CSV table of C-alpha atoms and ligand atoms in Angstrom, one decimal:
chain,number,residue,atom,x,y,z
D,1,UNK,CA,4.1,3.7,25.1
D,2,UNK,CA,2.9,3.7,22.0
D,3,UNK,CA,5.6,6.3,20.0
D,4,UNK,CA,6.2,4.6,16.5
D,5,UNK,CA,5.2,4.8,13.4
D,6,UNK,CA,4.0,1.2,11.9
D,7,UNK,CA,4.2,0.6,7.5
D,8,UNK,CA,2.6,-2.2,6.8
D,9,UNK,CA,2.4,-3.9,3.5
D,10,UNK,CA,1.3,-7.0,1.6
D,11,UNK,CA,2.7,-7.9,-1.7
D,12,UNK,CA,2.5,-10.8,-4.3
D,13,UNK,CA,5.8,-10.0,-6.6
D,14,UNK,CA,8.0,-8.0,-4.1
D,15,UNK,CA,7.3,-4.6,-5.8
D,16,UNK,CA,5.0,-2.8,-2.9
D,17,UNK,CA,7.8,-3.8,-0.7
D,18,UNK,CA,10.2,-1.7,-2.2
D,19,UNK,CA,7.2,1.2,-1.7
D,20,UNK,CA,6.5,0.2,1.6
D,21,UNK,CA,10.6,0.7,2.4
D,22,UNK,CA,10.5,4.0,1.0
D,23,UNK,CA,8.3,5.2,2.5
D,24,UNK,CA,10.0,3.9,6.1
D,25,UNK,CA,12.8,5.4,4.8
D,26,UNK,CA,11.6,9.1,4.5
D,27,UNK,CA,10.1,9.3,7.8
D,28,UNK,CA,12.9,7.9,9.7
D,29,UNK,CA,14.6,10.9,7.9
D,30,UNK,CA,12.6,13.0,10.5
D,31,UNK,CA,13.4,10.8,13.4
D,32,UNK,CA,10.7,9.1,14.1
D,33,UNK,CA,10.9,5.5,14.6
D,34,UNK,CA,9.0,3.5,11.9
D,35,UNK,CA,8.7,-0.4,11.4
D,36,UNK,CA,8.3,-1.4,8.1
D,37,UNK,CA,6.8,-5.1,8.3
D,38,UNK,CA,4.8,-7.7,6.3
D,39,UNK,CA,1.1,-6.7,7.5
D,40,UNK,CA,0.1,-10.9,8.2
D,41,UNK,CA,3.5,-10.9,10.9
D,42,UNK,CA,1.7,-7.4,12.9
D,43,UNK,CA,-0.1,-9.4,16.2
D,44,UNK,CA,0.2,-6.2,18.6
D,45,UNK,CA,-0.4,-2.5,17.8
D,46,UNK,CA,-0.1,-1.4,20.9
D,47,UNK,CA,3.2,0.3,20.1
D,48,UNK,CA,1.9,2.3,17.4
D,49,UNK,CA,1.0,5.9,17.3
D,50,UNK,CA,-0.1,5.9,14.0
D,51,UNK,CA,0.0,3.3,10.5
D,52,UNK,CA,0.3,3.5,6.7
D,53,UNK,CA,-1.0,0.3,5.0
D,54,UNK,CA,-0.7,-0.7,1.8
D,55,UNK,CA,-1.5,-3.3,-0.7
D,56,UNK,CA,-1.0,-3.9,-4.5
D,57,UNK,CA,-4.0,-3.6,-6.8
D,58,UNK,CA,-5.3,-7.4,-8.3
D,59,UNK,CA,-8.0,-7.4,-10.6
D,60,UNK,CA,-9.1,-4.2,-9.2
D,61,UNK,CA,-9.1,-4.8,-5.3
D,62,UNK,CA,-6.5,-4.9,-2.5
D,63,UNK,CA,-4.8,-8.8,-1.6
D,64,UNK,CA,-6.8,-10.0,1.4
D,65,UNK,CA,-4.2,-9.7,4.0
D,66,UNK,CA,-4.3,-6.1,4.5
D,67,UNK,CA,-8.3,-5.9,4.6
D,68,UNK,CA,-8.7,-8.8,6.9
D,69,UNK,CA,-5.6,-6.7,9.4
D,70,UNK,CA,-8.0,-3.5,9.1
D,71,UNK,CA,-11.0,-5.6,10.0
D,72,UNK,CA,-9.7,-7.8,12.4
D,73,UNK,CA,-7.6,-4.4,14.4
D,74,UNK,CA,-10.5,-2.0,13.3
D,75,UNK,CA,-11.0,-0.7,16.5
D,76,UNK,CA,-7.0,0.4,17.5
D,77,UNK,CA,-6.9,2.2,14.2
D,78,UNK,CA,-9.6,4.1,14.3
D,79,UNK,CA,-8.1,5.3,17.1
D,80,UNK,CA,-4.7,6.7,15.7
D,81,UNK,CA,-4.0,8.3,12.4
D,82,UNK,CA,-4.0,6.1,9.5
D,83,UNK,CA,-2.7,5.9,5.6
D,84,UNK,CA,-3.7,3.7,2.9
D,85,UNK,CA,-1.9,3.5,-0.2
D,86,UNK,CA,-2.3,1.1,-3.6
D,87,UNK,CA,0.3,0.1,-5.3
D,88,UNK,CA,-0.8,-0.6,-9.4
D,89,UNK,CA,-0.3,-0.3,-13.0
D,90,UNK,CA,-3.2,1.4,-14.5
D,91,UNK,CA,-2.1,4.7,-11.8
D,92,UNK,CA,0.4,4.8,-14.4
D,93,UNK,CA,-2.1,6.2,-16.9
D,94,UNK,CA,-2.8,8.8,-14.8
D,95,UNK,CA,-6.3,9.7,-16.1
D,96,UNK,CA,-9.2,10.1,-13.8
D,97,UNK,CA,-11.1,7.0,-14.8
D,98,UNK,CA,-8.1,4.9,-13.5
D,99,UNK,CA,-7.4,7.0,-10.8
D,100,UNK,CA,-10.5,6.5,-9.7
D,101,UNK,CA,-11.1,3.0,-10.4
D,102,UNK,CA,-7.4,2.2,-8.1
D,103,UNK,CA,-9.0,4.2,-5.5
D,104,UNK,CA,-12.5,1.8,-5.6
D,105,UNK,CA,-9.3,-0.5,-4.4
D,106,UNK,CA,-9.8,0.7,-1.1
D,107,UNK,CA,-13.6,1.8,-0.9
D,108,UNK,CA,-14.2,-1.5,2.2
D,109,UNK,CA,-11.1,-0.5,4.2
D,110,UNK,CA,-11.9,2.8,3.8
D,111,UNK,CA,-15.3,2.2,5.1
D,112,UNK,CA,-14.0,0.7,8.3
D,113,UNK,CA,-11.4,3.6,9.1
D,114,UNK,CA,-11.1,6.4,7.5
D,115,UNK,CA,-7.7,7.6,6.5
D,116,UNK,CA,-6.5,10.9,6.5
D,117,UNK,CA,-4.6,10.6,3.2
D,118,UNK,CA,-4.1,8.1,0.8
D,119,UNK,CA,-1.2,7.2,-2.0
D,120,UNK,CA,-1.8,5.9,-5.3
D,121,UNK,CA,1.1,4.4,-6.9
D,122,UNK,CA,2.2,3.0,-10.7
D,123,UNK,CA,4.0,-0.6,-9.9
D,124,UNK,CA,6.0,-3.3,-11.4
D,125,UNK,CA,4.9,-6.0,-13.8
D,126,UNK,CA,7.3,-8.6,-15.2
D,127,UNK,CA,5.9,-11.3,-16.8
D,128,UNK,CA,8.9,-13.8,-16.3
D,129,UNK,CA,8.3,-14.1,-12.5
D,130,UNK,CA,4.0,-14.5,-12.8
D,131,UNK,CA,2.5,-17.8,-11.6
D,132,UNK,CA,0.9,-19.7,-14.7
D,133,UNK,CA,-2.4,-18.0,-13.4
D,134,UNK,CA,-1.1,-14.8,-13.4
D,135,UNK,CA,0.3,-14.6,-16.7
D,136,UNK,CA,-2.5,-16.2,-18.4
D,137,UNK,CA,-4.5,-13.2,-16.9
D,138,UNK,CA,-2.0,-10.5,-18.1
D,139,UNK,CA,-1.5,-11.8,-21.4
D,140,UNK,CA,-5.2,-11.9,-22.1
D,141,UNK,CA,-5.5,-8.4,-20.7
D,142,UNK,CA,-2.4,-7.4,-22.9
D,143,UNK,CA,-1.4,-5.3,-19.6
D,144,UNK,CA,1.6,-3.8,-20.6
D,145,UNK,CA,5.1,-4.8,-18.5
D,146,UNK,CA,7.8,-3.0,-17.2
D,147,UNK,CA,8.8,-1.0,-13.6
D,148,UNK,CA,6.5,1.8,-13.3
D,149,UNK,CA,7.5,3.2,-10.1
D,150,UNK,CA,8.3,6.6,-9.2
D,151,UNK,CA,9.9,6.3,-6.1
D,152,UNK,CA,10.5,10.1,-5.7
D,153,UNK,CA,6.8,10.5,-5.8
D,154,UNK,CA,6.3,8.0,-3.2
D,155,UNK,CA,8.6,10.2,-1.1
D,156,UNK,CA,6.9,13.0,-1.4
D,157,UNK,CA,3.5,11.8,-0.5
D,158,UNK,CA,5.5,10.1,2.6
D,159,UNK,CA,6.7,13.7,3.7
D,160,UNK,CA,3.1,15.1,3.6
D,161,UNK,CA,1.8,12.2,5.4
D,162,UNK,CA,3.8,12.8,8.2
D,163,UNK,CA,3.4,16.7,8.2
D,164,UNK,CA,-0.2,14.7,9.1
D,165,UNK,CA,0.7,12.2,11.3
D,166,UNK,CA,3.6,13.2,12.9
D,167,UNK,CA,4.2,16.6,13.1
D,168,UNK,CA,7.3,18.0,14.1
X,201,FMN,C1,-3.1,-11.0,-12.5
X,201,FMN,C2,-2.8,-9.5,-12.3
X,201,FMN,C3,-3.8,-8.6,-12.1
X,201,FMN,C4,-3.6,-7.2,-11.9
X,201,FMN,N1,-4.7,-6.4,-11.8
X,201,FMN,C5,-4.4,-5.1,-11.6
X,201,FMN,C6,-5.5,-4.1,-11.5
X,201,FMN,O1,-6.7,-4.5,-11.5
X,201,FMN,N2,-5.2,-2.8,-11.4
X,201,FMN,C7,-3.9,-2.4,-11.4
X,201,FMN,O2,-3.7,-1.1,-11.4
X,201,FMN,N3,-2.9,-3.2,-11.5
X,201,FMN,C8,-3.1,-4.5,-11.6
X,201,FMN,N4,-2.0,-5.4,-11.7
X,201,FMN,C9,-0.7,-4.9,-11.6
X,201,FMN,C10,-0.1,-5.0,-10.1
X,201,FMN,O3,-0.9,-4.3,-9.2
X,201,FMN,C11,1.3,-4.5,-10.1
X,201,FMN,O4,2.1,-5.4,-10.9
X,201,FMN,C12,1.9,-4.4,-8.7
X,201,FMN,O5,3.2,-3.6,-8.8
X,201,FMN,C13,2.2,-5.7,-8.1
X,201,FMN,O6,2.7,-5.6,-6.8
X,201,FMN,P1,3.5,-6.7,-6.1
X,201,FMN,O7,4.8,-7.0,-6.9
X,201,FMN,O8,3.9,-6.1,-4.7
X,201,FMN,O9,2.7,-7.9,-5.9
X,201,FMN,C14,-2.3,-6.8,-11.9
X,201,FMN,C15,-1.2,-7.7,-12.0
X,201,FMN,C16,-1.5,-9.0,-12.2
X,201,FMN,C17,-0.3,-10.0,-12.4
């Protein structure tokens, strides 16, 4: 029967993982059972009466992983109801224009299911754990570093999500 509630995440650094946990965490509050899993270990969704995926922002777009899941399970999801959210540091700004551009994140999975809410989230960047690559990019960007999360905020948007997906 499919009665659970499935977070999926993909994550480069770890940061979106502590999101993705969060957000388990505050709607197992309202006893609902929730898996909170790597999206690239999900093979069956048949136990799943609805999802909340997630991804980090790089370079303005989702990782792969959690676009080729929504591709590949398409079908199943459009079927139940279904959260994105992005995990990033220009949300930290907070002004439209990078509001908007962390949404253009999501515009392909968005165009293969469409969600009925979807987060936007400030993350973590520390420059000491980057690959080479990584902080070659950052550094020539000068992105700023720090932990940006507002894990409270995350909460919150996992309670109204479930007033959506799960309602008591
Ligand atoms: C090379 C690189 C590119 C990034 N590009 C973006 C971006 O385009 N937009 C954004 O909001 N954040 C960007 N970020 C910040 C990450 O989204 C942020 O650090 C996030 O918390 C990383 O999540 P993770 O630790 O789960 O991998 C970038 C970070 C790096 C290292």
């Amino acid at each position: 029967m499919a009665d659970r509630i499935l977070v999926a995440y993909a994550t480069r650094y770890g940061s979106t993982v502590e999101v993705a946990e969060t957000i388990g965490d505050e709607l197992r509050k309202a006893s609902v059972a929730v898996d909170v899993r790597p999206v690239n270990e999900i093979t069956d969704l048949s136990s799943y009466r609805a999802a909340i995926i997630g991804s980090p922002i790089y370079m303005g777009k989702w990782l792969p992983e959690p676009q080729v899941f929504i591709e590949r399970n398409q079908q199943y999801l459009r079927t139940i109801p279904v959260a994105f959210f992005a995990v990033g540091l220009t949300i930290e700004e907070g002004n439209p224009e990078s509001l908007k551009k962390a949404e253009m994140s999501m515009d392909q999975v968005r165009m293969l299911v469409k969600p009925v809410d979807i987060g936007l989230f400030p993350g973590r960047l520390e420059s000491g754990h980057l690959s080479f690559t990584d902080r070659a990019i950052i550094k020539m960007i000068r992105a700023k570093t720090g932990d940006f999360r507002n894990l409270e905020a995350v909460r919150a948007w996992a309670q109204a999500v479930r007033e959506k997906i799960a309602p008591a």
